[in-house]
Amino acid sequence: MVRINEHYLKLQAGYLFPEIGRRVNQYISANPGKNVIKMGIGDVTLPLVPAVVKAFHEGVDEMAKAETFKGYGPEQGYAFLREAIAKNDYKDKGIDISADDIFISDGSKCDTGNIQEIFGHDNKIAICDPVYPVYADTTVMAGKTGRYNSGHFEGIIYMPCTKENSFIPELPKEIPDLIFLCYPNNPTGAVASKEELKKWVDYATKNKSIILYDAAYEAFITENDVPHSIYEIEGARQVAIEFRSFSKTAGFTGTRCAFTVVPEELKAYDPEGKALSVKPLWNRRHTTKFNGVSYPVQKAAAAVYSEEGKKEVSEVIAYYMENARIMKESLTRAGYEVFGGVNAPYIWARTMNGMSSWDFFDKLLNEANVVGTPGSGFGPAGEGYFRFSAFAGRENTIEAMERIKRLK
Ligand SMILES: *Cc1c(COP(=O)(O)O)cnc(C)c1O
């Protein structure tokens, strides 16, 4: 009798976005013709930039000719892309990461989930609350947790992020082995300063833990002193893995390309306590279970680092960040307490008059025809908050803010 992986039964049925969809559809069928503005999505809306599209086309054309056709590529990714990343994202910024430390993949969602497989089954995992749900759900699937209980899985160390701690968790008392951090943060839009990241690197060093650093939103940083990479912190090469993605940076959510950085010096321990290098393990997993990202996509990703590519991508990001600025200003003027939106495409707002996240969702939908994301959907510590994304168009953003201003 074949058995299922029973840990999957502990997962909460994808609740947040289906529930949002259900309420929106119900409203629209009861109120046909209403212009409902969606500011809930964590997906980009502007098309790929011209430099990227050109390289993408060239890649396809190469595949169409016998002389330039390519079959399987290197599993770790083509050297031209890994070298462009190492140079532009790291070396030019004074960060010591080489092309050999970089592993190209089809997404940070997969990477942040898959990475757990190279670490021992009984490792303790710490995640923030509220959080991007992938870190917790993949931990559950791997059978590392107990049951779900009022918003939390037993066995995971949850680190509350609230306005009292500026959405940067305190160092946990119970010591985790793997620590998921994401800055600039989804959903709170918060950033961690160098001093704050240094505390985490020192903590991981002292406790022989590893930080899994999700930097999916680093391209949205506008303030000079905010770190773009965990490797800007001394000692991080020994204790951190960094995940980056072209998804939000360059509109690749539907194109798929990302990368993971595993420095040579990063160590984990065997049962006898002997320190072993982590990179060969990730290389082994990647080359055994993954056969590389398609060649035209890697060509397209490399074009993000061309002169035109950089300029065009930064204009797209500036467009989203102008939306964020408008939203932050309008919501503040309307009396809301708002966070984020300066170095991340998300605004994290306190709900009106201490309403619950879902009550506020219903009020916004019914009275302003604006859809956002209830903060409680990202974890219990998100209760009483609401996430607005800056990925809607300019006109809709302005219109949504006008409607919110008129809310009673
Ligand atoms: C969007 C997002 C990613 C990117 O995931 P991809 O699989 O690369 O599209 C990673 N982390 C967070 C927190 C995100 O919001």
CSV table of C-alpha atoms and ligand atoms in Angstrom, one decimal:
chain,number,residue,atom,x,y,z
A,1,MET,CA,0.0,0.0,0.0
A,2,VAL,CA,1.6,3.2,-1.1
A,3,ARG,CA,1.7,5.9,1.5
A,4,ILE,CA,1.7,9.6,0.9
A,5,ASN,CA,4.1,12.1,2.5
A,6,GLU,CA,1.9,12.7,5.5
A,7,HIS,CA,3.7,16.0,6.3
A,8,TYR,CA,1.8,17.5,3.4
A,9,LEU,CA,-1.4,17.0,5.4
A,10,LYS,CA,-0.2,19.5,7.9
A,11,LEU,CA,0.0,22.3,5.4
A,12,GLN,CA,-2.7,24.9,5.4
A,13,ALA,CA,-4.6,24.9,2.2
A,14,GLY,CA,-3.3,27.9,0.2
A,15,TYR,CA,-5.5,30.2,2.2
A,16,LEU,CA,-4.5,33.8,1.6
A,17,PHE,CA,-4.7,34.4,-2.1
A,18,PRO,CA,-7.6,32.0,-2.9
A,19,GLU,CA,-9.6,33.7,-0.1
A,20,ILE,CA,-8.8,37.1,-1.5
A,21,GLY,CA,-9.9,35.9,-4.9
A,22,ARG,CA,-13.1,34.5,-3.5
A,23,ARG,CA,-14.1,37.7,-1.8
A,24,VAL,CA,-13.2,39.9,-4.8
A,25,ASN,CA,-15.1,37.6,-7.2
A,26,GLN,CA,-18.1,37.6,-4.9
A,27,TYR,CA,-18.1,41.4,-4.8
A,28,ILE,CA,-17.7,41.8,-8.5
A,29,SER,CA,-20.6,39.4,-9.3
A,30,ALA,CA,-22.8,41.3,-6.9
A,31,ASN,CA,-21.7,44.7,-8.2
A,32,PRO,CA,-21.1,44.3,-11.9
A,33,GLY,CA,-19.3,47.2,-13.7
A,34,LYS,CA,-17.4,48.4,-10.6
A,35,ASN,CA,-13.8,49.3,-11.3
A,36,VAL,CA,-11.9,47.3,-8.7
A,37,ILE,CA,-8.2,48.3,-8.4
A,38,LYS,CA,-5.9,45.5,-7.4
A,39,MET,CA,-3.0,46.5,-5.2
A,40,GLY,CA,-2.6,43.1,-3.6
A,41,ILE,CA,-0.4,41.2,-6.0
A,42,GLY,CA,3.3,40.5,-5.5
A,43,ASP,CA,3.9,40.4,-9.2
A,44,VAL,CA,5.3,42.9,-11.6
A,45,THR,CA,3.2,44.4,-14.4
A,46,LEU,CA,5.6,46.2,-16.8
A,47,PRO,CA,7.0,44.3,-19.7
A,48,LEU,CA,10.6,43.1,-20.2
A,49,VAL,CA,12.8,46.0,-21.2
A,50,PRO,CA,14.0,46.3,-24.8
A,51,ALA,CA,17.7,45.3,-24.1
A,52,VAL,CA,16.4,42.1,-22.5
A,53,VAL,CA,13.9,41.3,-25.3
A,54,LYS,CA,16.6,41.8,-27.9
A,55,ALA,CA,19.0,39.4,-26.2
A,56,PHE,CA,16.1,36.9,-25.6
A,57,HIS,CA,15.3,37.0,-29.4
A,58,GLU,CA,19.0,36.6,-30.3
A,59,GLY,CA,19.1,33.5,-28.0
A,60,VAL,CA,16.2,32.0,-29.8
A,61,ASP,CA,17.7,32.7,-33.2
A,62,GLU,CA,20.9,30.9,-32.1
A,63,MET,CA,18.9,27.9,-31.2
A,64,ALA,CA,17.4,27.9,-34.7
A,65,LYS,CA,20.7,27.4,-36.5
A,66,ALA,CA,22.7,24.2,-36.6
A,67,GLU,CA,26.0,26.2,-36.1
A,68,THR,CA,24.9,27.9,-33.0
A,69,PHE,CA,22.3,25.4,-31.6
A,70,LYS,CA,22.8,24.5,-27.9
A,71,GLY,CA,21.7,21.3,-26.1
A,72,TYR,CA,22.2,20.9,-22.4
A,73,GLY,CA,24.1,23.7,-20.9
A,74,PRO,CA,26.3,23.7,-17.7
A,75,GLU,CA,24.0,22.9,-14.8
A,76,GLN,CA,25.5,25.6,-12.7
A,77,GLY,CA,24.7,28.2,-15.4
A,78,TYR,CA,26.6,29.6,-18.4
A,79,ALA,CA,29.8,31.3,-17.4
A,80,PHE,CA,28.9,34.5,-19.3
A,81,LEU,CA,25.9,35.0,-16.9
A,82,ARG,CA,27.8,34.0,-13.7
A,83,GLU,CA,30.6,36.3,-14.6
A,84,ALA,CA,28.3,39.2,-15.4
A,85,ILE,CA,26.6,38.7,-12.0
A,86,ALA,CA,29.9,38.3,-10.1
A,87,LYS,CA,31.3,41.5,-11.7
A,88,ASN,CA,28.2,43.8,-11.6
A,89,ASP,CA,26.4,42.7,-8.4
A,90,TYR,CA,29.5,42.0,-6.3
A,91,LYS,CA,33.1,42.8,-7.5
A,92,ASP,CA,32.2,46.3,-8.8
A,93,LYS,CA,30.7,47.0,-5.4
A,94,GLY,CA,33.8,45.8,-3.5
A,95,ILE,CA,32.3,42.4,-2.5
A,96,ASP,CA,34.4,39.4,-2.9
A,97,ILE,CA,32.2,36.8,-4.7
A,98,SER,CA,33.4,34.9,-7.7
A,99,ALA,CA,31.5,33.4,-10.7
A,100,ASP,CA,32.3,30.0,-9.2
A,101,ASP,CA,30.3,30.8,-6.1
A,102,ILE,CA,27.1,31.4,-8.2
A,103,PHE,CA,24.5,28.9,-9.1
A,104,ILE,CA,21.9,29.9,-11.8
A,105,SER,CA,18.4,28.6,-11.3
A,106,ASP,CA,14.8,29.1,-12.4
A,107,GLY,CA,13.7,30.9,-9.3
A,108,SER,CA,14.4,31.9,-5.7
A,109,LYS,CA,11.2,30.2,-4.6
A,110,CYS,CA,12.7,26.8,-5.6
A,111,ASP,CA,16.1,27.7,-4.2
A,112,THR,CA,14.9,28.8,-0.8
A,113,GLY,CA,12.9,25.6,-0.6
A,114,ASN,CA,15.5,23.2,-2.1
A,115,ILE,CA,18.4,24.5,0.0
A,116,GLN,CA,17.1,22.8,3.1
A,117,GLU,CA,17.8,19.4,1.5
A,118,ILE,CA,21.6,19.7,1.9
A,119,PHE,CA,21.3,20.3,5.7
A,120,GLY,CA,20.5,17.7,8.4
A,121,HIS,CA,16.9,16.7,9.1
A,122,ASP,CA,17.0,17.8,12.8
A,123,ASN,CA,18.2,21.3,12.2
A,124,LYS,CA,16.2,24.0,13.9
A,125,ILE,CA,14.8,26.6,11.6
A,126,ALA,CA,14.0,30.2,12.4
A,127,ILE,CA,11.7,32.4,10.3
A,128,CYS,CA,10.2,35.8,10.7
A,129,ASP,CA,6.5,36.4,11.5
A,130,PRO,CA,5.1,37.9,9.2
A,131,VAL,CA,6.9,36.1,6.4
A,132,TYR,CA,7.0,35.0,2.7
A,133,PRO,CA,5.2,31.6,3.2
A,134,VAL,CA,7.6,29.5,1.1
A,135,TYR,CA,10.2,29.1,3.9
A,136,ALA,CA,7.8,27.6,6.4
A,137,ASP,CA,5.8,25.5,3.9
A,138,THR,CA,8.9,23.8,2.5
A,139,THR,CA,10.1,23.1,6.1
A,140,VAL,CA,6.8,21.4,6.7
A,141,MET,CA,7.0,19.3,3.5
A,142,ALA,CA,10.5,18.1,4.6
A,143,GLY,CA,8.9,16.7,7.7
A,144,LYS,CA,10.8,19.0,10.1
A,145,THR,CA,7.8,20.4,12.0
A,146,GLY,CA,4.9,19.3,14.1
A,147,ARG,CA,1.3,20.4,13.7
A,148,TYR,CA,-0.2,23.7,12.7
A,149,ASN,CA,-1.4,25.6,15.7
A,150,SER,CA,-2.9,29.2,15.7
A,151,GLY,CA,-0.8,30.4,12.8
A,152,HIS,CA,2.4,28.6,13.6
A,153,PHE,CA,3.9,25.2,13.0
A,154,GLU,CA,5.3,23.4,16.0
A,155,GLY,CA,9.1,23.1,15.8
A,156,ILE,CA,9.8,26.2,13.9
A,157,ILE,CA,11.3,29.2,15.8
A,158,TYR,CA,9.2,32.2,14.9
A,159,MET,CA,10.7,35.6,15.2
A,160,PRO,CA,8.0,38.4,15.5
A,161,CYS,CA,8.6,41.5,13.4
A,162,THR,CA,6.5,44.4,14.6
A,163,LYS,CA,6.8,48.2,14.6
A,164,GLU,CA,8.3,47.9,18.1
A,165,ASN,CA,11.4,46.2,16.7
A,166,SER,CA,11.2,48.1,13.4
A,167,PHE,CA,10.4,44.8,11.7
A,168,ILE,CA,13.9,43.4,12.5
A,169,PRO,CA,13.6,40.4,14.8
A,170,GLU,CA,15.4,40.1,18.1
A,171,LEU,CA,18.1,37.4,18.2
A,172,PRO,CA,16.3,34.2,19.2
A,173,LYS,CA,16.9,32.8,22.7
A,174,GLU,CA,16.5,29.2,21.4
A,175,ILE,CA,19.4,28.8,19.0
A,176,PRO,CA,18.4,28.0,15.4
A,177,ASP,CA,20.7,26.2,12.9
A,178,LEU,CA,19.2,27.8,9.8
A,179,ILE,CA,17.9,31.4,9.9
A,180,PHE,CA,15.8,32.8,7.1
A,181,LEU,CA,16.1,36.5,6.7
A,182,CYS,CA,14.7,38.7,3.8
A,183,TYR,CA,15.7,42.3,3.4
A,184,PRO,CA,14.3,44.5,1.8
A,185,ASN,CA,11.4,42.6,3.3
A,186,ASN,CA,8.3,41.2,1.8
A,187,PRO,CA,5.7,41.9,3.2
A,188,THR,CA,6.8,44.7,5.6
A,189,GLY,CA,9.0,46.7,3.2
A,190,ALA,CA,11.6,47.1,6.0
A,191,VAL,CA,15.3,47.1,5.5
A,192,ALA,CA,18.2,46.0,7.8
A,193,SER,CA,21.1,48.3,8.3
A,194,LYS,CA,24.7,47.1,8.2
A,195,GLU,CA,24.9,47.2,12.0
A,196,GLU,CA,21.8,45.0,12.3
A,197,LEU,CA,23.0,42.5,9.8
A,198,LYS,CA,26.4,42.4,11.6
A,199,LYS,CA,24.6,41.3,14.8
A,200,TRP,CA,23.1,38.4,12.8
A,201,VAL,CA,26.4,37.4,11.2
A,202,ASP,CA,28.1,37.5,14.6
A,203,TYR,CA,25.3,35.5,16.2
A,204,ALA,CA,25.5,32.9,13.4
A,205,THR,CA,29.3,32.7,13.7
A,206,LYS,CA,29.1,32.3,17.5
A,207,ASN,CA,26.4,29.5,17.3
A,208,LYS,CA,27.7,27.8,14.1
A,209,SER,CA,24.4,28.6,12.4
A,210,ILE,CA,23.8,29.5,8.7
A,211,ILE,CA,21.8,32.6,7.5
A,212,LEU,CA,19.7,32.0,4.4
A,213,TYR,CA,19.5,35.6,3.1
A,214,ASP,CA,16.7,36.3,0.5
A,215,ALA,CA,17.7,39.5,-1.3
A,216,ALA,CA,14.9,39.4,-4.0
A,217,TYR,CA,14.2,43.1,-3.6
A,218,GLU,CA,17.8,44.5,-3.4
A,219,ALA,CA,17.3,46.4,-6.7
A,220,PHE,CA,14.6,48.5,-5.0
A,221,ILE,CA,16.9,50.0,-2.5
A,222,THR,CA,17.1,53.8,-2.9
A,223,GLU,CA,18.9,54.9,0.2
A,224,ASN,CA,22.7,54.9,0.1
A,225,ASP,CA,23.6,53.3,3.4
A,226,VAL,CA,21.3,50.2,3.1
A,227,PRO,CA,23.3,47.0,2.3
A,228,HIS,CA,22.4,45.2,-1.0
A,229,SER,CA,24.1,42.0,0.0
A,230,ILE,CA,24.7,40.1,3.2
A,231,TYR,CA,28.3,39.8,2.0
A,232,GLU,CA,28.9,43.5,2.7
A,233,ILE,CA,29.1,42.3,6.3
A,234,GLU,CA,32.5,41.1,7.5
A,235,GLY,CA,32.4,37.4,8.2
A,236,ALA,CA,29.3,36.7,6.2
A,237,ARG,CA,31.1,34.5,3.6
A,238,GLN,CA,31.6,32.0,6.4
A,239,VAL,CA,28.0,31.9,7.6
A,240,ALA,CA,25.5,33.0,4.8
A,241,ILE,CA,23.9,31.9,1.6
A,242,GLU,CA,22.4,34.6,-0.5
A,243,PHE,CA,19.4,34.2,-2.9
A,244,ARG,CA,18.7,36.7,-5.7
A,245,SER,CA,16.2,36.7,-8.5
A,246,PHE,CA,15.6,38.5,-11.8
A,247,SER,CA,11.9,38.2,-11.0
A,248,LYS,CA,11.3,41.6,-9.4
A,249,THR,CA,14.6,43.2,-10.4
A,250,ALA,CA,13.9,42.8,-14.2
A,251,GLY,CA,10.4,41.6,-14.6
A,252,PHE,CA,11.3,37.9,-15.0
A,253,THR,CA,8.4,36.5,-12.9
A,254,GLY,CA,7.1,34.8,-16.0
A,255,THR,CA,10.5,34.3,-17.7
A,256,ARG,CA,12.2,32.6,-14.7
A,257,CYS,CA,15.8,33.2,-13.7
A,258,ALA,CA,17.5,33.5,-10.3
A,259,PHE,CA,20.7,32.6,-8.6
A,260,THR,CA,22.1,31.4,-5.3
A,261,VAL,CA,25.5,32.4,-3.9
A,262,VAL,CA,27.3,29.7,-1.8
A,263,PRO,CA,30.8,31.0,-0.9
A,264,GLU,CA,33.8,28.6,-0.7
A,265,GLU,CA,34.3,29.3,3.0
A,266,LEU,CA,30.8,28.4,4.1
A,267,LYS,CA,30.9,25.4,6.5
A,268,ALA,CA,28.4,23.0,8.1
A,269,TYR,CA,29.2,20.1,10.4
A,270,ASP,CA,29.1,16.3,10.1
A,271,PRO,CA,27.9,14.1,13.0
A,272,GLU,CA,31.4,14.1,14.5
A,273,GLY,CA,31.5,17.9,14.5
A,274,LYS,CA,33.9,18.1,11.7
A,275,ALA,CA,33.5,21.2,9.5
A,276,LEU,CA,32.7,20.5,5.9
A,277,SER,CA,32.4,22.9,2.9
A,278,VAL,CA,28.7,23.4,1.9
A,279,LYS,CA,29.3,24.5,-1.7
A,280,PRO,CA,30.2,21.0,-3.0
A,281,LEU,CA,26.9,19.7,-1.6
A,282,TRP,CA,24.8,22.4,-3.2
A,283,ASN,CA,26.8,21.8,-6.4
A,284,ARG,CA,26.0,18.1,-6.2
A,285,ARG,CA,22.3,18.7,-5.6
A,286,HIS,CA,22.0,21.2,-8.4
A,287,THR,CA,23.8,19.1,-10.9
A,288,THR,CA,21.9,15.9,-10.0
A,289,LYS,CA,18.4,17.3,-9.8
A,290,PHE,CA,18.5,20.3,-12.1
A,291,ASN,CA,19.5,20.6,-15.7
A,292,GLY,CA,20.0,24.3,-16.1
A,293,VAL,CA,18.0,27.3,-17.2
A,294,SER,CA,17.2,27.7,-20.9
A,295,TYR,CA,19.9,29.4,-22.9
A,296,PRO,CA,17.8,32.2,-24.3
A,297,VAL,CA,16.6,33.0,-20.8
A,298,GLN,CA,20.2,33.2,-19.5
A,299,LYS,CA,21.1,35.4,-22.5
A,300,ALA,CA,18.2,37.6,-21.5
A,301,ALA,CA,19.3,37.7,-17.9
A,302,ALA,CA,22.8,38.7,-18.9
A,303,ALA,CA,21.4,41.6,-20.9
A,304,VAL,CA,20.2,43.1,-17.6
A,305,TYR,CA,23.9,43.9,-16.9
A,306,SER,CA,24.5,45.6,-20.3
A,307,GLU,CA,24.7,49.4,-20.4
A,308,GLU,CA,21.2,49.8,-21.9
A,309,GLY,CA,19.9,47.0,-19.8
A,310,LYS,CA,21.0,48.6,-16.5
A,311,LYS,CA,19.5,52.0,-17.6
A,312,GLU,CA,16.2,50.5,-18.8
A,313,VAL,CA,15.7,48.3,-15.7
A,314,SER,CA,16.5,51.2,-13.4
A,315,GLU,CA,13.8,53.2,-15.1
A,316,VAL,CA,11.2,50.5,-14.5
A,317,ILE,CA,12.2,50.2,-10.9
A,318,ALA,CA,12.0,54.0,-10.5
A,319,TYR,CA,8.5,53.9,-11.9
A,320,TYR,CA,7.4,51.4,-9.3
A,321,MET,CA,9.2,53.3,-6.5
A,322,GLU,CA,7.4,56.5,-7.6
A,323,ASN,CA,4.1,54.6,-7.1
A,324,ALA,CA,5.4,53.6,-3.7
A,325,ARG,CA,6.3,57.2,-2.8
A,326,ILE,CA,2.8,58.4,-3.9
A,327,MET,CA,1.2,55.7,-1.8
A,328,LYS,CA,3.2,56.4,1.2
A,329,GLU,CA,2.6,60.1,1.1
A,330,SER,CA,-1.2,59.7,0.4
A,331,LEU,CA,-1.7,57.1,3.1
A,332,THR,CA,0.2,59.2,5.6
A,333,ARG,CA,-1.8,62.3,4.8
A,334,ALA,CA,-5.0,60.2,5.1
A,335,GLY,CA,-3.9,59.4,8.7
A,336,TYR,CA,-2.5,55.9,8.3
A,337,GLU,CA,0.6,54.7,10.1
A,338,VAL,CA,2.8,53.4,7.2
A,339,PHE,CA,6.1,51.6,6.9
A,340,GLY,CA,8.2,50.4,4.0
A,341,GLY,CA,7.8,51.8,0.5
A,342,VAL,CA,11.3,53.6,0.4
A,343,ASN,CA,13.6,50.7,-0.4
A,344,ALA,CA,11.0,48.1,-1.3
A,345,PRO,CA,7.9,48.0,-3.5
A,346,TYR,CA,5.6,47.3,-0.5
A,347,ILE,CA,3.8,49.6,1.9
A,348,TRP,CA,2.9,48.0,5.2
A,349,ALA,CA,0.2,50.0,6.9
A,350,ARG,CA,-1.6,49.8,10.2
A,351,THR,CA,-5.3,49.3,9.5
A,352,MET,CA,-7.8,52.0,10.3
A,353,ASN,CA,-8.8,52.3,14.0
A,354,GLY,CA,-7.2,49.0,14.9
A,355,MET,CA,-9.5,47.0,12.7
A,356,SER,CA,-8.5,43.4,12.0
A,357,SER,CA,-6.6,42.8,8.7
A,358,TRP,CA,-9.6,41.0,7.2
A,359,ASP,CA,-12.2,43.5,8.4
A,360,PHE,CA,-10.1,46.3,6.8
A,361,PHE,CA,-9.8,44.2,3.6
A,362,ASP,CA,-13.6,44.0,3.4
A,363,LYS,CA,-14.1,47.7,4.1
A,364,LEU,CA,-11.5,48.7,1.4
A,365,LEU,CA,-13.1,46.3,-1.1
A,366,ASN,CA,-16.7,47.3,-0.4
A,367,GLU,CA,-16.3,51.0,0.1
A,368,ALA,CA,-13.3,52.0,-2.0
A,369,ASN,CA,-13.1,49.0,-4.5
A,370,VAL,CA,-9.5,48.6,-3.7
A,371,VAL,CA,-7.9,45.2,-3.1
A,372,GLY,CA,-4.8,44.8,-0.9
A,373,THR,CA,-3.4,41.9,1.2
A,374,PRO,CA,-4.4,41.4,4.8
A,375,GLY,CA,-1.2,41.4,7.0
A,376,SER,CA,-2.5,38.5,9.1
A,377,GLY,CA,-2.2,36.3,6.0
A,378,PHE,CA,1.6,36.4,6.3
A,379,GLY,CA,1.6,35.3,10.0
A,380,PRO,CA,-0.1,36.1,13.3
A,381,ALA,CA,2.2,39.1,14.0
A,382,GLY,CA,0.9,40.7,10.8
A,383,GLU,CA,-2.6,41.1,12.3
A,384,GLY,CA,-3.8,44.7,12.3
A,385,TYR,CA,-1.5,45.4,9.3
A,386,PHE,CA,-2.2,45.6,5.6
A,387,ARG,CA,0.1,45.3,2.5
A,388,PHE,CA,-0.2,47.5,-0.6
A,389,SER,CA,2.0,46.7,-3.5
A,390,ALA,CA,3.5,49.3,-5.8
A,391,PHE,CA,3.2,47.2,-9.0
A,392,ALA,CA,-0.2,48.6,-10.1
A,393,GLY,CA,-0.1,51.2,-12.9
A,394,ARG,CA,0.4,54.9,-12.1
A,395,GLU,CA,-3.2,56.0,-12.8
A,396,ASN,CA,-4.7,53.2,-10.8
A,397,THR,CA,-2.3,53.9,-7.9
A,398,ILE,CA,-3.4,57.6,-7.8
A,399,GLU,CA,-7.1,56.7,-8.2
A,400,ALA,CA,-6.9,54.1,-5.4
A,401,MET,CA,-5.2,56.6,-3.1
A,402,GLU,CA,-8.0,59.2,-3.8
A,403,ARG,CA,-10.6,56.6,-2.9
A,404,ILE,CA,-8.9,55.6,0.3
A,405,LYS,CA,-8.6,59.3,1.3
A,406,ARG,CA,-12.5,59.6,1.0
A,407,LEU,CA,-13.1,56.5,3.2
A,408,LYS,CA,-15.0,57.3,6.3
B,1,LIG,C1,9.0,37.4,-5.4
B,1,LIG,C2,9.9,36.8,-4.3
B,1,LIG,C3,10.9,36.0,-4.6
B,1,LIG,C4,11.2,35.6,-6.1
B,1,LIG,O1,10.9,34.3,-6.4
B,1,LIG,P1,11.1,33.7,-7.8
B,1,LIG,O2,10.9,32.2,-7.7
B,1,LIG,O3,12.6,34.0,-8.2
B,1,LIG,O4,10.2,34.4,-8.8
B,1,LIG,C5,11.8,35.5,-3.6
B,1,LIG,N1,11.6,35.9,-2.4
B,1,LIG,C6,10.6,36.7,-2.0
B,1,LIG,C7,10.4,37.1,-0.6
B,1,LIG,C8,9.7,37.2,-3.0
B,1,LIG,O5,8.7,38.0,-2.6
